[in-house]
Amino acid sequence: MNRVLVKQRCLYLVAIIITMAAGLASRAYGAVLPDFVRDHFGDALWAGMIYYGIRMVCIQWSRARAVLISVIFSWSIEFSQMIQVPWLTELRSTLWGALILGRGFLVMDLIRYLIGIGCVYLLDRFLLSKIMRL
């Protein structure tokens, strides 16, 4: 495999880990964070992690395509929360099920996903792309 692609994928993996850690911390330490951070950052960071994951796996895709696929994926997960079949509800009641699939549909989550993806896109375009050139 091309060394540049390996370097890029490793950088996206680091971005995923940092984003995931920040998102989990926003949930775990919500009681000591400002209300705005506690209420909004977790979902935005989750969607940002999705963007970085898509960039890592599909490195040849444009950033615009990764944004589009990230939004479609994130929104699909959110809209799936309107489906209330017993096995899916049971899965969502677990820690991992709730973290990945969420629990209930909220329009505000759709906005949080857009903002999160937009923010990490900007980080990717203006910061990560410069790091990759080093």
Short mmCIF file of the C-alpha atoms (twelve columns), coordinates in Angstrom:
data_MODEL
# 
_entry.id   MODEL 
# 
loop_
_atom_site.group_PDB 
_atom_site.id 
_atom_site.type_symbol 
_atom_site.label_atom_id 
_atom_site.label_alt_id 
_atom_site.label_comp_id 
_atom_site.label_asym_id 
_atom_site.label_seq_id 
_atom_site.Cartn_x 
_atom_site.Cartn_y 
_atom_site.Cartn_z 
_atom_site.pdbx_PDB_model_num 
ATOM 1   C CA . MET A 1   0.000   0.000  0.000  1 
ATOM 2   C CA . ASN A 2   1.123   3.526  -0.732 1 
ATOM 3   C CA . ARG A 3   2.951   5.097  2.255  1 
ATOM 4   C CA . VAL A 4   1.038   8.356  1.834  1 
ATOM 5   C CA . LEU A 5   -2.292  6.520  2.096  1 
ATOM 6   C CA . VAL A 6   -1.111  4.696  5.202  1 
ATOM 7   C CA . LYS A 7   -0.054  8.008  6.757  1 
ATOM 8   C CA . GLN A 8   -3.404  9.584  5.881  1 
ATOM 9   C CA . ARG A 9   -5.373  6.643  7.262  1 
ATOM 10  C CA . CYS A 10  -3.348  6.703  10.475 1 
ATOM 11  C CA . LEU A 11  -4.046  10.417 10.876 1 
ATOM 12  C CA . TYR A 12  -7.777  9.818  10.399 1 
ATOM 13  C CA . LEU A 13  -7.621  6.972  12.925 1 
ATOM 14  C CA . VAL A 14  -6.056  9.346  15.458 1 
ATOM 15  C CA . ALA A 15  -8.781  11.896 14.666 1 
ATOM 16  C CA . ILE A 16  -11.435 9.201  15.234 1 
ATOM 17  C CA . ILE A 17  -9.931  8.233  18.597 1 
ATOM 18  C CA . ILE A 18  -9.661  11.849 19.775 1 
ATOM 19  C CA . THR A 19  -13.197 12.640 18.608 1 
ATOM 20  C CA . MET A 20  -14.562 9.487  20.235 1 
ATOM 21  C CA . ALA A 21  -12.796 10.258 23.511 1 
ATOM 22  C CA . ALA A 22  -14.109 13.826 23.512 1 
ATOM 23  C CA . GLY A 23  -17.645 12.610 22.769 1 
ATOM 24  C CA . LEU A 24  -17.562 10.000 25.539 1 
ATOM 25  C CA . ALA A 25  -16.101 12.569 27.935 1 
ATOM 26  C CA . SER A 26  -18.917 14.985 27.100 1 
ATOM 27  C CA . ARG A 27  -21.350 12.294 28.272 1 
ATOM 28  C CA . ALA A 28  -19.364 11.027 31.264 1 
ATOM 29  C CA . TYR A 29  -18.527 14.473 32.648 1 
ATOM 30  C CA . GLY A 30  -21.710 16.254 31.591 1 
ATOM 31  C CA . ALA A 31  -22.470 17.268 35.172 1 
ATOM 32  C CA . VAL A 32  -19.368 19.481 35.335 1 
ATOM 33  C CA . LEU A 33  -19.560 20.886 31.801 1 
ATOM 34  C CA . PRO A 34  -21.501 23.956 30.746 1 
ATOM 35  C CA . ASP A 35  -25.091 23.079 29.803 1 
ATOM 36  C CA . PHE A 36  -24.536 23.981 26.139 1 
ATOM 37  C CA . VAL A 37  -21.545 21.647 25.863 1 
ATOM 38  C CA . ARG A 38  -23.321 18.821 27.695 1 
ATOM 39  C CA . ASP A 39  -26.467 19.155 25.576 1 
ATOM 40  C CA . HIS A 40  -24.959 19.507 22.113 1 
ATOM 41  C CA . PHE A 41  -21.358 18.348 21.812 1 
ATOM 42  C CA . GLY A 42  -21.859 14.587 22.178 1 
ATOM 43  C CA . ASP A 43  -24.077 14.263 19.104 1 
ATOM 44  C CA . ALA A 44  -21.961 16.659 17.052 1 
ATOM 45  C CA . LEU A 45  -18.813 14.723 17.942 1 
ATOM 46  C CA . TRP A 46  -20.507 11.396 17.131 1 
ATOM 47  C CA . ALA A 47  -21.290 12.652 13.626 1 
ATOM 48  C CA . GLY A 48  -17.769 14.041 13.289 1 
ATOM 49  C CA . MET A 49  -16.401 10.623 14.165 1 
ATOM 50  C CA . ILE A 50  -18.540 9.158  11.364 1 
ATOM 51  C CA . TYR A 51  -17.032 11.655 8.898  1 
ATOM 52  C CA . TYR A 52  -13.484 10.751 9.945  1 
ATOM 53  C CA . GLY A 53  -14.325 7.058  9.695  1 
ATOM 54  C CA . ILE A 54  -15.612 7.481  6.166  1 
ATOM 55  C CA . ARG A 55  -12.511 9.474  5.224  1 
ATOM 56  C CA . MET A 56  -10.278 6.766  6.692  1 
ATOM 57  C CA . VAL A 57  -12.014 3.887  4.911  1 
ATOM 58  C CA . CYS A 58  -12.748 5.684  1.626  1 
ATOM 59  C CA . ILE A 59  -9.660  7.854  1.422  1 
ATOM 60  C CA . GLN A 60  -9.993  8.268  -2.345 1 
ATOM 61  C CA . TRP A 61  -13.379 9.981  -2.016 1 
ATOM 62  C CA . SER A 62  -13.580 13.747 -2.039 1 
ATOM 63  C CA . ARG A 63  -14.275 15.557 1.205  1 
ATOM 64  C CA . ALA A 64  -17.607 16.713 -0.232 1 
ATOM 65  C CA . ARG A 65  -18.649 13.123 -0.872 1 
ATOM 66  C CA . ALA A 66  -17.559 12.126 2.632  1 
ATOM 67  C CA . VAL A 67  -19.671 14.973 4.042  1 
ATOM 68  C CA . LEU A 68  -22.702 13.846 2.050  1 
ATOM 69  C CA . ILE A 69  -22.348 10.177 3.033  1 
ATOM 70  C CA . SER A 70  -21.758 11.164 6.680  1 
ATOM 71  C CA . VAL A 71  -24.929 13.249 6.745  1 
ATOM 72  C CA . ILE A 72  -26.962 10.504 5.058  1 
ATOM 73  C CA . PHE A 73  -25.610 7.880  7.477  1 
ATOM 74  C CA . SER A 74  -26.095 10.026 10.595 1 
ATOM 75  C CA . TRP A 75  -29.571 11.099 9.590  1 
ATOM 76  C CA . SER A 76  -30.499 7.499  8.714  1 
ATOM 77  C CA . ILE A 77  -29.522 6.394  12.207 1 
ATOM 78  C CA . GLU A 78  -31.587 9.241  13.684 1 
ATOM 79  C CA . PHE A 79  -34.653 8.483  11.547 1 
ATOM 80  C CA . SER A 80  -34.308 4.789  12.414 1 
ATOM 81  C CA . GLN A 81  -35.071 5.761  16.003 1 
ATOM 82  C CA . MET A 82  -38.695 6.166  14.939 1 
ATOM 83  C CA . ILE A 83  -38.787 2.405  14.312 1 
ATOM 84  C CA . GLN A 84  -39.900 0.786  17.552 1 
ATOM 85  C CA . VAL A 85  -39.703 -2.980 17.114 1 
ATOM 86  C CA . PRO A 86  -38.992 -4.981 20.292 1 
ATOM 87  C CA . TRP A 87  -35.551 -6.334 19.334 1 
ATOM 88  C CA . LEU A 88  -34.341 -2.893 18.229 1 
ATOM 89  C CA . THR A 89  -35.707 -1.206 21.336 1 
ATOM 90  C CA . GLU A 90  -33.945 -3.830 23.447 1 
ATOM 91  C CA . LEU A 91  -30.685 -3.239 21.573 1 
ATOM 92  C CA . ARG A 92  -31.004 0.517  22.136 1 
ATOM 93  C CA . SER A 93  -31.433 -0.083 25.866 1 
ATOM 94  C CA . THR A 94  -27.838 -1.352 26.080 1 
ATOM 95  C CA . LEU A 95  -24.912 1.061  26.528 1 
ATOM 96  C CA . TRP A 96  -23.388 0.293  23.107 1 
ATOM 97  C CA . GLY A 97  -26.778 0.258  21.399 1 
ATOM 98  C CA . ALA A 98  -27.594 3.682  22.830 1 
ATOM 99  C CA . LEU A 99  -24.179 5.103  21.902 1 
ATOM 100 C CA . ILE A 100 -24.371 3.846  18.322 1 
ATOM 101 C CA . LEU A 101 -28.102 3.928  17.541 1 
ATOM 102 C CA . GLY A 102 -29.432 6.469  20.020 1 
ATOM 103 C CA . ARG A 103 -32.715 6.160  21.851 1 
ATOM 104 C CA . GLY A 104 -35.297 8.548  20.457 1 
ATOM 105 C CA . PHE A 105 -35.760 10.745 17.413 1 
ATOM 106 C CA . LEU A 106 -34.996 14.442 17.886 1 
ATOM 107 C CA . VAL A 107 -34.988 17.023 15.100 1 
ATOM 108 C CA . MET A 108 -32.321 18.912 17.054 1 
ATOM 109 C CA . ASP A 109 -29.991 15.926 16.632 1 
ATOM 110 C CA . LEU A 110 -30.163 16.372 12.856 1 
ATOM 111 C CA . ILE A 111 -28.899 19.925 13.289 1 
ATOM 112 C CA . ARG A 112 -26.191 18.803 15.722 1 
ATOM 113 C CA . TYR A 113 -25.010 16.228 13.180 1 
ATOM 114 C CA . LEU A 114 -24.785 18.857 10.438 1 
ATOM 115 C CA . ILE A 115 -22.800 21.189 12.668 1 
ATOM 116 C CA . GLY A 116 -20.482 18.413 13.867 1 
ATOM 117 C CA . ILE A 117 -19.783 17.190 10.349 1 
ATOM 118 C CA . GLY A 118 -19.281 20.759 9.167  1 
ATOM 119 C CA . CYS A 119 -16.779 21.476 11.933 1 
ATOM 120 C CA . VAL A 120 -14.686 18.363 11.366 1 
ATOM 121 C CA . TYR A 121 -14.807 18.949 7.600  1 
ATOM 122 C CA . LEU A 122 -13.257 22.372 8.223  1 
ATOM 123 C CA . LEU A 123 -10.644 20.822 10.519 1 
ATOM 124 C CA . ASP A 124 -9.919  18.227 7.849  1 
ATOM 125 C CA . ARG A 125 -9.656  20.755 5.052  1 
ATOM 126 C CA . PHE A 126 -7.597  23.371 6.837  1 
ATOM 127 C CA . LEU A 127 -5.633  21.479 9.499  1 
ATOM 128 C CA . LEU A 128 -5.389  17.760 8.774  1 
ATOM 129 C CA . SER A 129 -4.613  18.373 5.097  1 
ATOM 130 C CA . LYS A 130 -1.653  20.530 6.152  1 
ATOM 131 C CA . ILE A 131 -0.436  17.901 8.632  1 
ATOM 132 C CA . MET A 132 -0.638  15.254 5.903  1 
ATOM 133 C CA . ARG A 133 1.712   17.297 3.723  1 
ATOM 134 C CA . LEU A 134 4.450   17.333 6.401  1 
# 
